[in-house]
Short mmCIF file of C-alpha atoms in Angstrom, two decimals:
data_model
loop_
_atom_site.label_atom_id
_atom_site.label_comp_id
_atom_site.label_asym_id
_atom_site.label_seq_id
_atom_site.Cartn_x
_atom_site.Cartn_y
_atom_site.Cartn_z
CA UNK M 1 -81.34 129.35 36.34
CA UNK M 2 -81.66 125.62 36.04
CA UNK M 3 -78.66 123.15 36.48
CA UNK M 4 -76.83 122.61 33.59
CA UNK M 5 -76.81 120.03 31.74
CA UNK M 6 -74.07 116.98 31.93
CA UNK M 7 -73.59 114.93 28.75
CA UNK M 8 -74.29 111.29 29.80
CA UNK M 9 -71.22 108.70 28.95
CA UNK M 10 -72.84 105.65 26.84
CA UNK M 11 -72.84 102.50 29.07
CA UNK M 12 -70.66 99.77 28.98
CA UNK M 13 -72.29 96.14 28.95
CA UNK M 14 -70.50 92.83 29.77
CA UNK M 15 -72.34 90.28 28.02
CA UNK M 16 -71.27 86.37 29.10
CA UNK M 17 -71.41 83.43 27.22
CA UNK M 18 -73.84 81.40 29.97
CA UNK M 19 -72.04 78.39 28.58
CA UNK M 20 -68.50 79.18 29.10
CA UNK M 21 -69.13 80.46 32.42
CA UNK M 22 -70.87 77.65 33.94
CA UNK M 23 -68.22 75.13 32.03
CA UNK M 24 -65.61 77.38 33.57
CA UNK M 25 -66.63 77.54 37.13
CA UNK M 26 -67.54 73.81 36.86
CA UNK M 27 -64.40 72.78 35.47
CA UNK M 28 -61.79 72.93 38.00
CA UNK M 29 -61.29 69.11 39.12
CA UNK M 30 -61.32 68.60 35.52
CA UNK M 31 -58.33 71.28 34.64
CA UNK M 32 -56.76 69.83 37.95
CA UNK M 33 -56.67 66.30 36.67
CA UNK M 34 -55.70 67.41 33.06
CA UNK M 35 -52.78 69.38 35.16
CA UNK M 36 -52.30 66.26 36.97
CA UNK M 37 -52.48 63.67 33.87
CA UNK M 38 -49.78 66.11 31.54
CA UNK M 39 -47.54 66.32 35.14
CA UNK M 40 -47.39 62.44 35.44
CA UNK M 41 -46.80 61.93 31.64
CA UNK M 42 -43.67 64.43 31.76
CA UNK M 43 -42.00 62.42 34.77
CA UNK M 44 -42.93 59.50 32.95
CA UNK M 45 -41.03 60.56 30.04
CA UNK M 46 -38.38 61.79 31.74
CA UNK M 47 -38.15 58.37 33.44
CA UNK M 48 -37.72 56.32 30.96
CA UNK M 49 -35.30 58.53 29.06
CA UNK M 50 -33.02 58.10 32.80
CA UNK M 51 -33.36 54.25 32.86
CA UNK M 52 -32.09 54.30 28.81
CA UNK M 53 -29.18 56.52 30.77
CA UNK M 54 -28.44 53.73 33.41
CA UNK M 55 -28.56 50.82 31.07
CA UNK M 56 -25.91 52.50 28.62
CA UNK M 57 -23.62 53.56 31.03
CA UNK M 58 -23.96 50.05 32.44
CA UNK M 59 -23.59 48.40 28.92
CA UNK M 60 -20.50 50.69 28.47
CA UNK M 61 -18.85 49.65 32.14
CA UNK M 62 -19.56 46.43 31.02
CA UNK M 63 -17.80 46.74 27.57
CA UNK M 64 -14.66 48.91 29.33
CA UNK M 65 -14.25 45.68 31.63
CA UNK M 66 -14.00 43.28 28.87
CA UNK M 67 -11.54 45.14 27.24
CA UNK M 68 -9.21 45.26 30.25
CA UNK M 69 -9.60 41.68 30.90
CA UNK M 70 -9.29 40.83 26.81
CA UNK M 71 -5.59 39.30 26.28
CA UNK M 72 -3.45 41.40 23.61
CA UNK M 73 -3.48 38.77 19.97
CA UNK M 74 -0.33 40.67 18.94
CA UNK M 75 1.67 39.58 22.50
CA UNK M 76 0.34 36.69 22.67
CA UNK M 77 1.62 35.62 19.10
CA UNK M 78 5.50 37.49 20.10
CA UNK M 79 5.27 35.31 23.05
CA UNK M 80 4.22 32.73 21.71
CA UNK M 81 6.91 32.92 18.55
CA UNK M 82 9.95 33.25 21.56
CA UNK M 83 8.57 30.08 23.15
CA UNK M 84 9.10 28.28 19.91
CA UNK M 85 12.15 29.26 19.22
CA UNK M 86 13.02 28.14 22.71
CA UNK M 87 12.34 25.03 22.30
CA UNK M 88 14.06 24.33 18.54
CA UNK M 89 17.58 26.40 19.90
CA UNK M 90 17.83 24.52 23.41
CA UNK M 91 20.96 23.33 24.11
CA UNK M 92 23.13 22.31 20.44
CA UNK M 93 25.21 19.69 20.81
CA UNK M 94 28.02 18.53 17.87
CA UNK M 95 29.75 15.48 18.12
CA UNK M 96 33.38 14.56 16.47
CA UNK M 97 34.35 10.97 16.89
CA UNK M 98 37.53 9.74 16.04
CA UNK M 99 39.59 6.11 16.46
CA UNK M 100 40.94 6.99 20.29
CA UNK M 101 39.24 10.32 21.08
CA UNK M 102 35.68 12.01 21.35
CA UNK M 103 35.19 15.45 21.53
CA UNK M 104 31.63 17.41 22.10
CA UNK M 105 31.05 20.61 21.34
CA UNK M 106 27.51 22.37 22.97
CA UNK M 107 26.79 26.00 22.80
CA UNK M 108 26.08 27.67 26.28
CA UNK M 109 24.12 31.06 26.79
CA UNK M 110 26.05 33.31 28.53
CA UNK M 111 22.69 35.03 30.59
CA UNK M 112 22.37 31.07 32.26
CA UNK M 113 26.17 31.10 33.26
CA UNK M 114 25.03 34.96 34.50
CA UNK M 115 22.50 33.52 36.77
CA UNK M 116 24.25 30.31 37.99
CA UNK M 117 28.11 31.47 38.71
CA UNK M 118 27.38 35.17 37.99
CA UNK M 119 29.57 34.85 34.42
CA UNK M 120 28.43 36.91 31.52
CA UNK M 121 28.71 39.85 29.07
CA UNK M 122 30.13 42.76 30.74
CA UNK M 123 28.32 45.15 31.32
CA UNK M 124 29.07 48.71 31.76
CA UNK M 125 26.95 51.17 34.14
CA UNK M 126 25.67 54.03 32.42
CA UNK M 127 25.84 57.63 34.35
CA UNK M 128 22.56 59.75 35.19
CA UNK M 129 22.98 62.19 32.21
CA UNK M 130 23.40 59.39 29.75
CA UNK M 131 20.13 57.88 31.30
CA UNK M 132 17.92 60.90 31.58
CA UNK M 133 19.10 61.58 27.81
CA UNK M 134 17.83 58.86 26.84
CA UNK M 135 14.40 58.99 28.63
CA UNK M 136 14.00 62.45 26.96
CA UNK M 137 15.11 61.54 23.48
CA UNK M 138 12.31 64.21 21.52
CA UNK M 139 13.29 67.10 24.39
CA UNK M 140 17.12 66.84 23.20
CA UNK M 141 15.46 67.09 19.45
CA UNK M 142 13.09 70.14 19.85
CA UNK M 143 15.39 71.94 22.37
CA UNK M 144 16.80 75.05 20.77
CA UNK M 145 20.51 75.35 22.19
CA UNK M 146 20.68 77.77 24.52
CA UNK M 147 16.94 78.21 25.42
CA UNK M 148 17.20 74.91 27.44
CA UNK M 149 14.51 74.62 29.67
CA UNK M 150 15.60 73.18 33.31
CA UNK M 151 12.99 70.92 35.73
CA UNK M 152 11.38 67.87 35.68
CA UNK M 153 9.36 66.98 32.56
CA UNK M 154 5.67 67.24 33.57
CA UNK M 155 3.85 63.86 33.95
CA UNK M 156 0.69 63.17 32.77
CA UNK M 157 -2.58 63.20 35.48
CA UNK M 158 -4.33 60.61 35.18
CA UNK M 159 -8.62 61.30 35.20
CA UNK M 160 -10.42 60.41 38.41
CA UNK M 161 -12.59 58.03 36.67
CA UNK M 162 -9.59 55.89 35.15
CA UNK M 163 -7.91 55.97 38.93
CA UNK M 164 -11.63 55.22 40.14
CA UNK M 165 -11.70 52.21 37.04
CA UNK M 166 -8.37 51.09 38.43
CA UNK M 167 -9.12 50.66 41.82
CA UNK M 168 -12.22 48.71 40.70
CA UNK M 169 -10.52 46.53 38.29
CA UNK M 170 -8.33 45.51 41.05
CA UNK M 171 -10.55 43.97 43.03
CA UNK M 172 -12.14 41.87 40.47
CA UNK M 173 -11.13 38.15 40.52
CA UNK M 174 -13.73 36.23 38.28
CA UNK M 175 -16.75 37.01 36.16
CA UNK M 176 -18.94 36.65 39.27
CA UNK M 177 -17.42 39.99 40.68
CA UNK M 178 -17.58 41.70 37.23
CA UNK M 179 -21.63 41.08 36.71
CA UNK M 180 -22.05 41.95 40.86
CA UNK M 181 -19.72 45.14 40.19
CA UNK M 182 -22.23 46.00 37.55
CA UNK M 183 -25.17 45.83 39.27
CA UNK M 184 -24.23 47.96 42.23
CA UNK M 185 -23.11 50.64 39.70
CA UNK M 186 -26.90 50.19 38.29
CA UNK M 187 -28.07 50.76 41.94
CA UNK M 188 -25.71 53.51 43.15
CA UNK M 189 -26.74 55.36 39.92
CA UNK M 190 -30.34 54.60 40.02
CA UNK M 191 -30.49 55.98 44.21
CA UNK M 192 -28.85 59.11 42.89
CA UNK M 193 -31.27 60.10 40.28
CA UNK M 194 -33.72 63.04 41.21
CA UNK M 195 -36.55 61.82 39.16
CA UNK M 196 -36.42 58.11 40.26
CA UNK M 197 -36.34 59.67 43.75
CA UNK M 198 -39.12 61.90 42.55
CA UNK M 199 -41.12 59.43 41.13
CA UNK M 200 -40.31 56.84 44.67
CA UNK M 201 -41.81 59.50 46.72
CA UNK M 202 -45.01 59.82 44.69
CA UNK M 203 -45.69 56.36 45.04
CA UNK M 204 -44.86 56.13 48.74
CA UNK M 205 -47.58 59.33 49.03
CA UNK M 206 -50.00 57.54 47.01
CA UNK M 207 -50.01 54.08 49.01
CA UNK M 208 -49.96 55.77 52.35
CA UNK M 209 -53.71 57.48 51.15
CA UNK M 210 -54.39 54.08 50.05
CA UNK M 211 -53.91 52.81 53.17
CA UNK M 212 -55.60 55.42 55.15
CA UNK M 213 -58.77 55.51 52.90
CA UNK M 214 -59.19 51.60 53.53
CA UNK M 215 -58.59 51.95 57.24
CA UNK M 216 -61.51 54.76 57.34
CA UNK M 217 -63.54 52.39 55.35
CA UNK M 218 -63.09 49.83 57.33
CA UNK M 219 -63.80 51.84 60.87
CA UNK M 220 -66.88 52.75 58.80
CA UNK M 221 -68.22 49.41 58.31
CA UNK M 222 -67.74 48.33 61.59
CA UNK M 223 -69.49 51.33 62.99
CA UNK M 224 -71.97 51.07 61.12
CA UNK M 225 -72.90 47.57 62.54
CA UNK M 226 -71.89 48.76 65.91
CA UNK M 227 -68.78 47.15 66.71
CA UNK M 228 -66.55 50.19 68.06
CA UNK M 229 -67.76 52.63 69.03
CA UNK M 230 -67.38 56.59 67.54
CA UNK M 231 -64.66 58.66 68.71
CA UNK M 232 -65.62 61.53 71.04
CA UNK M 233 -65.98 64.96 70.12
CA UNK M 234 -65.02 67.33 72.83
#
């Protein structure tokens, strides 16, 4: 008896596009510089939206300052008002002449006798009770009696960045230190930021290859014309 017969599987053919293949295989510098070119134009992006960053936080330092250093128009007019009526009240003096005598009456505030011969209202010391009563006036209010609560009223904490402000704002003397103050903010920020860092070390890369491709050129040249001579191969 013969071998038996095996039903043969139909074939499978790959057919390519000669095109495609040969643009494919050709075309990796180009998909690396496409890689490249959409790489750069994200960081670029992303640079630009970190500088608008920078400049409003600077523009809003800058704006926070000014209003610290702005003078208050409602105490300036109070104080202004007081000194007025400082000057009209002074010291009033009524006279009352008669045929053999002269009498002047002037009226005196009490707070200058106070300060000069240590005269004045009398004044009566308040106890601790009375005082801390009346630093808590809206605890007394909302205070249920009997469901006092005892301690030390809790004191608000001020944010770092307002201690941070404070400690800057002291410092400050003119408008000179203000716009310098400013610009070391801009610079403190701008060393801090990953993508300007990013972008700094890209650049440094880029102009050290520079600088190696047009000392190799330059070797090259002179080589070529035989002025040094070629480094030996061992």
């Amino acid at each position: 008896m013969g071998r038996p017969k095996t039903l043969k599987k139909p074939k499978t053919e790959l057919v390519f596009d000669n095109k495609k293949r040969e643009e494919f295989l050709k075309g990796f510098s180009k998909r690396k510089q496409q890689r490249k070119k959409k790489a750069q134009e994200e960081i670029d992006r992303k640079l630009k939206e970190e500088q608008k960053r920078i400049k409003s936080e600077t523009k809003n330092l800058k704006d926070k300052f000014k209003q610290s250093f702005k003078p208050i128009a409602e105490l300036e007019k109070v104080l202004k008002d007081s000194d007025e009526d400082d000057d009209e009240s002074g010291d009033e003096v009524d006279r009352f002449e008669t045929d053999d005598v002269t009498v002047t009456i002037s009226a005196i505030n009490p707070d200058d006798l106070a300060k000069k011969n240590f005269i004045g209202y009398r004044k009566v010391k308040e106890s601790d009770s009375e005082e801390s009563e009346e630093e808590d006036p809206e605890t007394n209010e909302t205070s249920i009696p009997g469901m006092e609560v005892s301690g030390k009223p809790v004191r608000k904490v001020k944010d770092k960045k307002d201690k941070d402000f404070e400690k800057l704002t002291e410092k400050l003397k003119s408008a000179k230190d203000v716009k310098k103050l400013i610009k070391e903010q801009a610079k403190t920020a701008m060393k801090k930021s990953k993508i300007i860092k990013m972008q700094n070390e890209k650049n440094h890369k880029r102009n050290v290859k520079l600088s190696q491709r047009k000392k190799f050129l330059k070797e090259k040249k002179l080589r070529k014309h035989k002025k040094i001579p070629k480094h030996k191969t061992k």
